[in-house]
Coordinates of C-alpha atoms in Angstrom, one line a residue:
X435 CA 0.0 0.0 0.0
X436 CA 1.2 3.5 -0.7
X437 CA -1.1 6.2 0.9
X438 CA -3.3 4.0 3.1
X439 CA -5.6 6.8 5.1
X440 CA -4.1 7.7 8.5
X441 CA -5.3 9.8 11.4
X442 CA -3.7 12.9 12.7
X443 CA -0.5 12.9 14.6
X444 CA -0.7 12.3 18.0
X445 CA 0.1 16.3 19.0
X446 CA -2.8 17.5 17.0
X447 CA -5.6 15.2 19.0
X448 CA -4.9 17.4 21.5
X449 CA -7.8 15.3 24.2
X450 CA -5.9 12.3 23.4
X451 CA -2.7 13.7 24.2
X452 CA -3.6 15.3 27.3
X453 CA -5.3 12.2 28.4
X454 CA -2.6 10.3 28.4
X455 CA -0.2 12.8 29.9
X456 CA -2.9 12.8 32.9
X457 CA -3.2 9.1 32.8
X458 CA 0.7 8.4 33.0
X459 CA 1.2 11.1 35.5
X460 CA -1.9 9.8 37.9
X461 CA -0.2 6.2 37.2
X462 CA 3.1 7.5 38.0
X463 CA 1.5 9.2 42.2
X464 CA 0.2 6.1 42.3
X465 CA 3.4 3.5 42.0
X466 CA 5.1 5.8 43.8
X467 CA 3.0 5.9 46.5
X468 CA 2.9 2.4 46.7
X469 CA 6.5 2.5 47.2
X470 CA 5.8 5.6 49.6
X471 CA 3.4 2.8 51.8
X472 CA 5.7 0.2 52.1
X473 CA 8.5 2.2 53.2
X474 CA 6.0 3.5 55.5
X475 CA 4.8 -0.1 57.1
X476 CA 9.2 -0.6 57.1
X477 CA 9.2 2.3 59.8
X478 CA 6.1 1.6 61.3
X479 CA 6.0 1.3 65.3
X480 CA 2.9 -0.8 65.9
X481 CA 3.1 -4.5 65.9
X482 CA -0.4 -5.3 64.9
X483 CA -1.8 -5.6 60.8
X484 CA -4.1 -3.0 61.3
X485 CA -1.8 -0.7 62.7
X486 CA 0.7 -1.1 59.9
X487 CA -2.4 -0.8 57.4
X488 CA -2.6 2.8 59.0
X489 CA 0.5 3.6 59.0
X490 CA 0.8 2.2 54.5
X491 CA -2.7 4.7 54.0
X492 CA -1.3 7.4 56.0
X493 CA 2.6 7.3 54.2
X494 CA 2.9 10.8 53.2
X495 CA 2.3 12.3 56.6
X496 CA 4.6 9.4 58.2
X497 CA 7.3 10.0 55.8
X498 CA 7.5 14.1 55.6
X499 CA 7.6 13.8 59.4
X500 CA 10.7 10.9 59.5
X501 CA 12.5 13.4 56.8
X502 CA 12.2 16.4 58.8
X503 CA 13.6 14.2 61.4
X504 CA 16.2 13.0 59.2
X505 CA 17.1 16.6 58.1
X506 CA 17.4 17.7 61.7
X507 CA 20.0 15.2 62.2
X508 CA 21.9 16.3 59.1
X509 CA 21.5 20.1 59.8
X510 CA 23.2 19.0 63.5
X511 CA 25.6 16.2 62.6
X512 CA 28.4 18.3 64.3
X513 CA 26.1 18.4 67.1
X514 CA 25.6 15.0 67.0
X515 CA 29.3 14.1 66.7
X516 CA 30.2 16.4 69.4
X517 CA 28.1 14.2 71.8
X518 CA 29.4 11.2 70.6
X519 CA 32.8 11.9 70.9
X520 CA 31.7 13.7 74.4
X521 CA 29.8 10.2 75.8
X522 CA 33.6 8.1 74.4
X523 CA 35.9 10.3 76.3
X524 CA 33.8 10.8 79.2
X525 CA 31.5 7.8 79.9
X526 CA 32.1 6.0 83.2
X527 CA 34.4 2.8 83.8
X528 CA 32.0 0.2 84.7
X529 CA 33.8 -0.7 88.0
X530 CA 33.6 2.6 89.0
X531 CA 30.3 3.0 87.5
X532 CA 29.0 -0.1 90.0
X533 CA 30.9 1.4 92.9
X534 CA 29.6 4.4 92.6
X535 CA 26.3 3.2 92.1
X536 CA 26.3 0.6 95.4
X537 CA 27.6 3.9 97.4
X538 CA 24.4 6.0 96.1
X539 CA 22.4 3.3 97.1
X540 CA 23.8 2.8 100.4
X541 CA 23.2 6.4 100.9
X542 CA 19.4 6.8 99.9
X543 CA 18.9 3.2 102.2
X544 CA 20.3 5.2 104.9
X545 CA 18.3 8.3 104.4
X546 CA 15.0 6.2 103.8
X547 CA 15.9 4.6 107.2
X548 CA 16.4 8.0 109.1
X549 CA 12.9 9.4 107.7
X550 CA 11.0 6.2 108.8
X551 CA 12.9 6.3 112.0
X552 CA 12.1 10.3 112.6
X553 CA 8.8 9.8 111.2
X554 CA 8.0 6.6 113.9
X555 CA 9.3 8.9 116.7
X556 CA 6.9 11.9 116.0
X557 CA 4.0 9.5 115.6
X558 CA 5.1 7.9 119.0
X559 CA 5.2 11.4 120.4
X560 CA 2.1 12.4 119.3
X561 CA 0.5 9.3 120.5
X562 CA 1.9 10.3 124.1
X563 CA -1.2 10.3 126.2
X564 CA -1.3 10.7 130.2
X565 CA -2.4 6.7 130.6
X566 CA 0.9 6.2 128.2
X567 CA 3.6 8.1 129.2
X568 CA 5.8 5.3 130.5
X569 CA 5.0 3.7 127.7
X570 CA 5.9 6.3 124.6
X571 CA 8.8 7.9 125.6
X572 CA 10.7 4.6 125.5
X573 CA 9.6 4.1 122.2
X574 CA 10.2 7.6 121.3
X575 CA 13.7 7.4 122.8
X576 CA 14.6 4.2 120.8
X577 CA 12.9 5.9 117.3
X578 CA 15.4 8.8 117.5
X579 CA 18.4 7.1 118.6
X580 CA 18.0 4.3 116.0
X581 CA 17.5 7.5 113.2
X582 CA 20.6 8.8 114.5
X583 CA 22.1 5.6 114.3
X584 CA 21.4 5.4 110.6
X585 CA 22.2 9.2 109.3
X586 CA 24.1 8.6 106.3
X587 CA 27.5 11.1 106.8
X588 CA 27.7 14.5 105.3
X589 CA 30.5 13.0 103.0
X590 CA 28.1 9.9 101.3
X591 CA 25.4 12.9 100.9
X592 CA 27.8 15.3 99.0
X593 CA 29.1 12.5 97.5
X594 CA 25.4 11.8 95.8
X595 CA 24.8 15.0 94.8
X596 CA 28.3 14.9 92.9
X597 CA 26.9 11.9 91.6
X598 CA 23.8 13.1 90.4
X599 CA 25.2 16.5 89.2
X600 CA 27.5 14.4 87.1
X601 CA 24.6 12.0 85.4
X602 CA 22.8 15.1 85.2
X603 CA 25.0 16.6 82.7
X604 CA 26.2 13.5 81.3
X605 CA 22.2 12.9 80.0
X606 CA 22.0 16.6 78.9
X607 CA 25.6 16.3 76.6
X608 CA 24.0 13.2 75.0
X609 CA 21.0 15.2 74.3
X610 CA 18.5 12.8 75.6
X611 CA 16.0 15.1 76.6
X612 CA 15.9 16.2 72.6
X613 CA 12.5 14.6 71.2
X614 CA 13.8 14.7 67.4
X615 CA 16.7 12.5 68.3
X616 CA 14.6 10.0 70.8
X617 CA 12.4 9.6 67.7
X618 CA 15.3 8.9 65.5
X619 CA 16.2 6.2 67.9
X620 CA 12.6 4.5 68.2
X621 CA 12.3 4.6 64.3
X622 CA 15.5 2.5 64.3
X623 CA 14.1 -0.1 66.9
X624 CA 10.6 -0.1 65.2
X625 CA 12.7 -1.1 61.9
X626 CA 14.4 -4.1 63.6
X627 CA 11.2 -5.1 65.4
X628 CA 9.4 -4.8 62.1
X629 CA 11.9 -7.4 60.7
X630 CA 11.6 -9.5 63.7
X631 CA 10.4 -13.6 63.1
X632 CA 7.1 -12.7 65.4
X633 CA 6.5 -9.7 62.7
X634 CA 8.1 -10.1 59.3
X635 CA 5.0 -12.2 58.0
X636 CA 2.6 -8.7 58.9
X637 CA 5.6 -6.4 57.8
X638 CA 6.0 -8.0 54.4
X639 CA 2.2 -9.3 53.7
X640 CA 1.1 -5.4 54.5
X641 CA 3.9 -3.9 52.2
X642 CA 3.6 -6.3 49.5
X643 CA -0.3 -5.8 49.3
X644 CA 0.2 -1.8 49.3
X645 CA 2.9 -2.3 46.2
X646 CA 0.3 -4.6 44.5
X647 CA -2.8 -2.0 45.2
X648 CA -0.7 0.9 43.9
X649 CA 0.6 -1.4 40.8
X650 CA -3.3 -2.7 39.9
X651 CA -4.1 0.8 40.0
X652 CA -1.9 2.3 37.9
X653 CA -2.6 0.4 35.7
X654 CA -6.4 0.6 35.2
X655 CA -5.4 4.2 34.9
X656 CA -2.8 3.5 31.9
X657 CA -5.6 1.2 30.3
X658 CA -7.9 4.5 30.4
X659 CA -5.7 6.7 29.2
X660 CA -4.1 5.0 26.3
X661 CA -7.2 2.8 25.4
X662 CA -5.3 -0.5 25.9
X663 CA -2.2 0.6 23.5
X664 CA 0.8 -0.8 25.2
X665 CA 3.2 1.3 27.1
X666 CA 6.2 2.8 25.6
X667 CA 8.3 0.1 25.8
X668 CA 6.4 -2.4 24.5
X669 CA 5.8 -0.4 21.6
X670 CA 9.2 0.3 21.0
X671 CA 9.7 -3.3 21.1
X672 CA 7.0 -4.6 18.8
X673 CA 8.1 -1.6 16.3
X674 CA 11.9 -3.4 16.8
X675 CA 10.4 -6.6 15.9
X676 CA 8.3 -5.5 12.6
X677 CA 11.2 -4.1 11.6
X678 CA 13.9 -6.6 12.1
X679 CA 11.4 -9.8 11.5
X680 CA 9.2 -8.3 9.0
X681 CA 8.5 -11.8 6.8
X682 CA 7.5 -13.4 10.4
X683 CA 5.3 -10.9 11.2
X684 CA 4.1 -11.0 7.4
X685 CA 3.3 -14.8 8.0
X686 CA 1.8 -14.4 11.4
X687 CA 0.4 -11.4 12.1
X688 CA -2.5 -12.8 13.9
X689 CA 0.1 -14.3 16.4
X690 CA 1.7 -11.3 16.5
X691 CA -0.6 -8.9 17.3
X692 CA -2.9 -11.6 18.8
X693 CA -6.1 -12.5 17.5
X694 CA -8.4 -9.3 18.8
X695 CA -5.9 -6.6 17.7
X696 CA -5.3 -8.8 14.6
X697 CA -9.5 -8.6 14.0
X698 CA -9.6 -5.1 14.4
X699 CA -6.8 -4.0 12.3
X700 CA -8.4 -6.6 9.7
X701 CA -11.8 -4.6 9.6
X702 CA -9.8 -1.3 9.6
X703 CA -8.2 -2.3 6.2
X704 CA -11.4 -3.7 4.7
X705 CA -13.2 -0.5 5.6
X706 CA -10.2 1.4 4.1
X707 CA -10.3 -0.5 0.8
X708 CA -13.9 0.0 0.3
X709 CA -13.9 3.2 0.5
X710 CA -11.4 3.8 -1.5
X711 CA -9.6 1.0 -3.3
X712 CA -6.7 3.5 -5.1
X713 CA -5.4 3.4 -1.5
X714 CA -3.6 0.0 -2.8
X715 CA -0.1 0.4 -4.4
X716 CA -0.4 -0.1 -8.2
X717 CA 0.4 -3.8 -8.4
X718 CA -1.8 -4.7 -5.8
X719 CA -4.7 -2.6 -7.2
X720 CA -3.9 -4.3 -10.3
X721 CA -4.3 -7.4 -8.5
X722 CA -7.1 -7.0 -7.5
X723 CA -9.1 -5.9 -10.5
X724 CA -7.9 -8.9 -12.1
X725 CA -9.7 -11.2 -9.6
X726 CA -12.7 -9.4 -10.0
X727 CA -12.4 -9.9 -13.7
X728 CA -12.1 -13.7 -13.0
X729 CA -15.0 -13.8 -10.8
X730 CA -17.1 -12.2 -13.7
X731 CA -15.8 -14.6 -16.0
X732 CA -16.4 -17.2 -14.5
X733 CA -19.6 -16.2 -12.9
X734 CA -21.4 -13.4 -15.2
X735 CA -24.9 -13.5 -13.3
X736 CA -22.8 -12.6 -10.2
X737 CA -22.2 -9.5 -11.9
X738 CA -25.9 -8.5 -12.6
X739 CA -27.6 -6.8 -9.8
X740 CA -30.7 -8.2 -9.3

């Protein structure tokens, strides 16, 4: 065929063309929001299917909120370093770290003993009633004597204070009592725990369903917008393989294109030829007007309208 009839270029339909710039962009938000959800359930901190579920639905609000988190580290990394290098040079030996800590403790046992002690003997002295006097201030005697028995020294009580002045700005260097980076740490324990053996089944089942939600509906959209004409790729490679395997497809162009396609390109040509048979080259025109002489030859009254 020389001049079979064609429709306009693609950029002068210009519906077409902007429905399937639409179509492949809504196609595109959706895959990668799939891919948006699954990260999501990756990062998510509850343990049950339905909690993941919320976290895959809600991804963009759950993401922008990890980068801003992820940002802040960046923005502060010398920060962050600083207090790293702070906790290496000054974090505790552990032997003095348990000594320490047995010596606190031996201190606030003593000061727990001397308020229950004090605090028995002003009960006792309250309770000192005419009838009881021989009684009480015995007991009142032994309450005081056994607080003052158990005073911690003035040297284990500075020595705490030292203690907890030190932890005190040991915590504040790390920067514990900073949200953004107790966040950062929970996101990387929720990430482990999601990967877990009591978890991975949920993690994985509720990521792989949001990829294959997003990845259904993406592409109903392409079917929409491009009618059922294959993607860009495929086209490319079909046009590769008229090209390079042109006798094959010549042979078996109903495999190629598969029967439907094959059907409707079939009535496309008959209705092309019928309305206007020049749009055959010359030899098959010529062709064809010789099997139509045949036919009359062979059959005149088929010739003859009735």
């Amino acid at each position: 065929m020389t001049s079979v009839a064609k429709g306009l270029p693609l950029y002068r339909r210009p519906k077409e063309l902007a429905r399937r710039v639409l179509g492949a962009v809504v196609a595109f938000l959706l895959k990668a929001y799939g891919a948006a959800a699954a990260l999501s359930v990756a990062l998510s901190s509850s343990e049950t299917v339905g909690g993941k579920a919320y976290d895959a639905v809600h991804a963009v609000p759950n993401l922008t909120e990890r980068w801003h988190q992820a940002r802040y580290v960046v923005e502060h990394r010398e920060q962050v370093q600083a207090t790293l290098d702070y906790a290496r040079d000054n974090a505790p030996d552990p032997e003095q770290l348990d000594a320490a800590v047995q010596r606190s403790s031996e201190t606030v046992r003593q000061i727990s003993t001397t308020y229950d002690e004090v605090t028995a003997a002003k009960d006792a002295l309250l309770g000192i009633r005419p009838t009881n006097v021989f009684e009480s201030v015995p007991q009142v005697k032994q309450h005081v004597q056994a607080a003052w028995a158990g005073r911690p020294s003035l040297q284990s009580i500075e020595d705490l204070e030292t203690r907890a002045q030190d932890a005190e700005a040991f915590i504040s260097q790390l920067n514990l009592q900073d949200p953004v980076v107790r966040r950062i740490y929970a996101d990387l324990r929720s990430v482990l725990d999601n990967f877990a053996s009591d978890e991975i089944a949920a993690t994985l089942g509720v990521m792989g369903i949001a990829l294959l939600v997003a990845w259904a509906l993406s592409l109903a959209v392409g079917f929409w917008a491009r009618r059922g004409h294959p993607g860009l790729l495929a086209w490319a490679l079909q046009s590769l393989g008229a090209r390079h395997f042109k006798p094959w497809y010549a042979r078996n162009l109903e495999y190629a294109m598969g029967a439907p396609m094959y059907a409707v390109a079939r009535e496309r040509i008959q209705r092309d030829i019928v309305a206007d048979p020049e749009t055959l080259d010359p030899e098959a025109l010529a062709e064809l007007e010789r099997w139509f002489e045949r036919r009359r030859a062979v059959s005149p009254a088929a010739s003859t309208p009735d």
